[in-house]
Amino acid sequence: SANVNPSKWPMVQWKSEIISKEELDARNIAYAPSYFKNADGNDVERTIFEFIRDYLGYKFEIQRVRLNGNAACGKTVNVAADFVNYGFSAPFNLTSGFAVLDEEGNVVSQTEAGDPRTFHKYAADNSSLDLLTHTMQADITLPDTSGKYYIALYMKNSMDSFVRFGNQVNYLNGYNVLATVEI
């Protein structure tokens, strides 16, 4: 129709309408604690459009990392990572796990762990609006050669497109670095 005015469309309005933590809290909409901060830790304003864009899929943030065992050449250690999905959906067609990377970021070994299809924001049956904390865990064997290595978490699709976690986790060749070990 010739009388359609695109400036009246909701999406155009959302690009300038500011959303706040208080408004999201009042509506019981979960968001990552760091979302309203910039890289320097200063407060930043967000629009409704930005929020929908940034949370439409999945949005993971690591909460806690544990590395247990003897970090020595050829030894096995248990690595666990707790994380939350703040996004509106769970991922699909992804694999996940842990990797040991050398100093250049090359994969030395890799172990699948977790089932990304289950990494929902809330209970899959929507019975609760309590955020779920997911845990990925696996035993990994460290290399036989001494040196500096990185223990990393990954989620990727069959075309090796990786998921980058939302918080300030070092990211190396697609892998989210959890810890550095020198053996």
Short mmCIF file of C-alpha atoms in Angstrom, two decimals:
data_model
loop_
_atom_site.label_atom_id
_atom_site.label_comp_id
_atom_site.label_asym_id
_atom_site.label_seq_id
_atom_site.Cartn_x
_atom_site.Cartn_y
_atom_site.Cartn_z
CA SER A 1 0.00 0.00 0.00
CA ALA A 2 1.24 3.51 -0.78
CA ASN A 3 0.28 4.71 2.70
CA VAL A 4 2.65 2.35 4.57
CA ASN A 5 5.13 4.26 6.71
CA PRO A 6 8.15 2.05 7.59
CA SER A 7 9.11 4.36 10.46
CA LYS A 8 5.99 3.12 12.29
CA TRP A 9 7.01 -0.54 12.07
CA PRO A 10 7.85 -2.12 15.45
CA MET A 11 11.34 -3.17 14.38
CA VAL A 12 12.25 0.41 13.47
CA GLN A 13 10.94 1.60 16.83
CA TRP A 14 12.81 -1.15 18.69
CA LYS A 15 16.11 0.15 17.27
CA SER A 16 15.77 3.35 19.29
CA GLU A 17 13.80 2.19 22.34
CA ILE A 18 16.07 1.55 25.33
CA ILE A 19 15.56 -1.57 27.46
CA SER A 20 16.86 -1.75 31.02
CA LYS A 21 17.77 -4.43 33.55
CA GLU A 22 14.85 -3.25 35.68
CA GLU A 23 12.36 -3.72 32.84
CA LEU A 24 13.65 -7.20 32.06
CA ASP A 25 13.61 -8.13 35.77
CA ALA A 26 10.02 -6.90 36.09
CA ARG A 27 9.01 -9.16 33.20
CA ASN A 28 11.03 -12.11 34.56
CA ILE A 29 13.22 -12.21 31.42
CA ALA A 30 16.68 -13.59 32.12
CA TYR A 31 19.80 -11.96 30.68
CA ALA A 32 23.52 -12.38 31.16
CA PRO A 33 24.82 -10.28 34.09
CA SER A 34 27.49 -8.75 31.87
CA TYR A 35 25.07 -7.74 29.09
CA PHE A 36 24.68 -4.15 30.28
CA LYS A 37 28.48 -3.66 30.62
CA ASN A 38 31.11 -2.97 27.97
CA ALA A 39 34.53 -4.65 27.78
CA ASP A 40 35.89 -2.13 30.32
CA GLY A 41 33.11 -2.92 32.82
CA ASN A 42 31.27 0.37 32.32
CA ASP A 43 27.48 0.54 32.04
CA VAL A 44 26.10 0.56 28.50
CA GLU A 45 22.59 1.19 27.17
CA ARG A 46 20.87 -1.48 25.07
CA THR A 47 17.90 -1.20 22.74
CA ILE A 48 15.05 -3.67 22.46
CA PHE A 49 16.31 -4.56 18.98
CA GLU A 50 19.81 -5.33 20.29
CA PHE A 51 18.37 -7.51 23.05
CA ILE A 52 16.23 -9.55 20.65
CA ARG A 53 19.12 -9.85 18.18
CA ASP A 54 21.60 -10.94 20.87
CA TYR A 55 19.31 -13.44 22.63
CA LEU A 56 17.29 -14.88 19.75
CA GLY A 57 19.34 -18.08 19.53
CA TYR A 58 21.50 -19.45 22.29
CA LYS A 59 23.81 -17.35 24.45
CA PHE A 60 26.15 -19.30 26.69
CA GLU A 61 28.24 -17.99 29.56
CA ILE A 62 30.65 -20.07 31.61
CA GLN A 63 30.00 -19.85 35.36
CA ARG A 64 32.69 -22.09 36.87
CA VAL A 65 35.57 -24.30 35.75
CA ARG A 66 37.13 -27.17 37.69
CA LEU A 67 40.30 -29.06 36.81
CA ASN A 68 41.08 -32.01 39.10
CA GLY A 69 43.96 -34.43 38.97
CA ASN A 70 47.70 -34.49 38.49
CA ALA A 71 48.62 -32.03 35.72
CA ALA A 72 51.72 -33.88 34.55
CA CYS A 73 52.93 -35.44 31.30
CA GLY A 74 50.72 -38.33 30.22
CA LYS A 75 48.41 -38.01 33.24
CA THR A 76 44.63 -37.88 33.14
CA VAL A 77 42.76 -34.94 34.62
CA ASN A 78 39.06 -34.32 35.00
CA VAL A 79 37.77 -31.07 33.57
CA ALA A 80 34.29 -29.70 34.26
CA ALA A 81 32.63 -26.49 33.16
CA ASP A 82 29.33 -25.11 34.46
CA PHE A 83 27.50 -22.73 32.15
CA VAL A 84 24.15 -21.07 31.57
CA ASN A 85 22.24 -20.54 28.33
CA TYR A 86 20.71 -17.07 28.53
CA GLY A 87 19.36 -17.28 24.96
CA PHE A 88 15.82 -18.01 23.86
CA SER A 89 16.61 -21.44 22.37
CA ALA A 90 18.73 -24.54 22.78
CA PRO A 91 21.27 -25.35 20.08
CA PHE A 92 20.81 -28.13 17.58
CA ASN A 93 23.19 -30.00 15.26
CA LEU A 94 26.20 -29.24 17.46
CA THR A 95 28.80 -31.41 19.11
CA SER A 96 30.57 -30.38 22.28
CA GLY A 97 33.53 -31.39 24.37
CA PHE A 98 36.99 -30.50 25.56
CA ALA A 99 40.29 -30.18 23.75
CA VAL A 100 43.95 -29.88 24.65
CA LEU A 101 45.67 -27.24 22.51
CA ASP A 102 49.38 -26.58 22.13
CA GLU A 103 50.87 -23.08 22.45
CA GLU A 104 50.00 -22.26 18.83
CA GLY A 105 46.38 -23.32 19.32
CA ASN A 106 46.66 -26.62 17.43
CA VAL A 107 44.48 -29.47 18.72
CA VAL A 108 46.58 -32.12 20.46
CA SER A 109 43.60 -34.18 21.60
CA GLN A 110 39.84 -33.82 21.78
CA THR A 111 37.12 -35.55 23.82
CA GLU A 112 33.39 -35.21 23.20
CA ALA A 113 31.28 -34.34 26.24
CA GLY A 114 27.77 -33.12 26.87
CA ASP A 115 24.67 -33.08 24.68
CA PRO A 116 23.98 -29.56 23.33
CA ARG A 117 20.37 -30.49 22.54
CA THR A 118 19.72 -30.44 26.29
CA PHE A 119 21.32 -27.04 26.96
CA HIS A 120 18.02 -25.20 27.45
CA LYS A 121 17.54 -21.92 29.28
CA TYR A 122 14.69 -23.27 31.41
CA ALA A 123 13.23 -26.71 32.04
CA ALA A 124 12.38 -28.26 28.67
CA ASP A 125 8.76 -28.72 29.76
CA ASN A 126 8.55 -25.02 30.80
CA SER A 127 7.58 -26.08 34.31
CA SER A 128 9.95 -23.52 35.85
CA LEU A 129 11.47 -20.16 34.99
CA ASP A 130 14.58 -20.91 37.03
CA LEU A 131 17.68 -20.72 34.85
CA LEU A 132 19.33 -24.09 34.37
CA THR A 133 23.03 -24.54 34.99
CA HIS A 134 24.55 -27.15 32.69
CA THR A 135 27.75 -29.05 33.36
CA MET A 136 30.06 -30.59 30.80
CA GLN A 137 32.63 -32.96 32.24
CA ALA A 138 35.25 -35.37 30.89
CA ASP A 139 38.55 -37.05 31.66
CA ILE A 140 41.32 -35.87 29.36
CA THR A 141 44.84 -37.18 29.05
CA LEU A 142 47.60 -34.60 28.91
CA PRO A 143 50.37 -34.94 26.30
CA ASP A 144 53.51 -36.98 26.98
CA THR A 145 55.72 -34.04 25.96
CA SER A 146 56.35 -31.25 28.46
CA GLY A 147 55.31 -27.73 27.54
CA LYS A 148 52.54 -25.17 27.85
CA TYR A 149 49.05 -26.35 26.88
CA TYR A 150 45.52 -24.99 26.97
CA ILE A 151 42.45 -26.87 28.18
CA ALA A 152 39.51 -25.65 26.12
CA LEU A 153 35.79 -26.22 25.72
CA TYR A 154 34.18 -26.36 22.30
CA MET A 155 30.80 -26.49 20.65
CA LYS A 156 30.74 -26.69 16.87
CA ASN A 157 28.65 -27.79 13.94
CA SER A 158 29.62 -30.31 11.26
CA MET A 159 31.24 -27.55 9.20
CA ASP A 160 33.56 -26.61 12.10
CA SER A 161 31.77 -23.34 12.86
CA PHE A 162 32.37 -22.79 16.55
CA VAL A 163 30.21 -21.27 19.30
CA ARG A 164 31.91 -18.47 21.18
CA PHE A 165 30.85 -18.16 24.79
CA GLY A 166 29.57 -14.72 25.79
CA ASN A 167 31.76 -13.89 28.74
CA GLN A 168 35.40 -12.84 28.69
CA VAL A 169 36.88 -16.26 27.98
CA ASN A 170 39.99 -16.41 25.81
CA TYR A 171 39.10 -17.74 22.39
CA LEU A 172 41.74 -19.55 20.32
CA ASN A 173 41.06 -21.06 16.86
CA GLY A 174 37.40 -21.57 17.77
CA TYR A 175 38.05 -23.04 21.20
CA ASN A 176 37.02 -21.38 24.48
CA VAL A 177 40.15 -21.58 26.66
CA LEU A 178 39.38 -22.61 30.24
CA ALA A 179 42.84 -23.13 31.72
CA THR A 180 46.54 -23.08 30.96
CA VAL A 181 48.71 -25.95 32.17
CA GLU A 182 52.47 -26.21 32.09
CA ILE A 183 53.72 -29.76 32.36
#
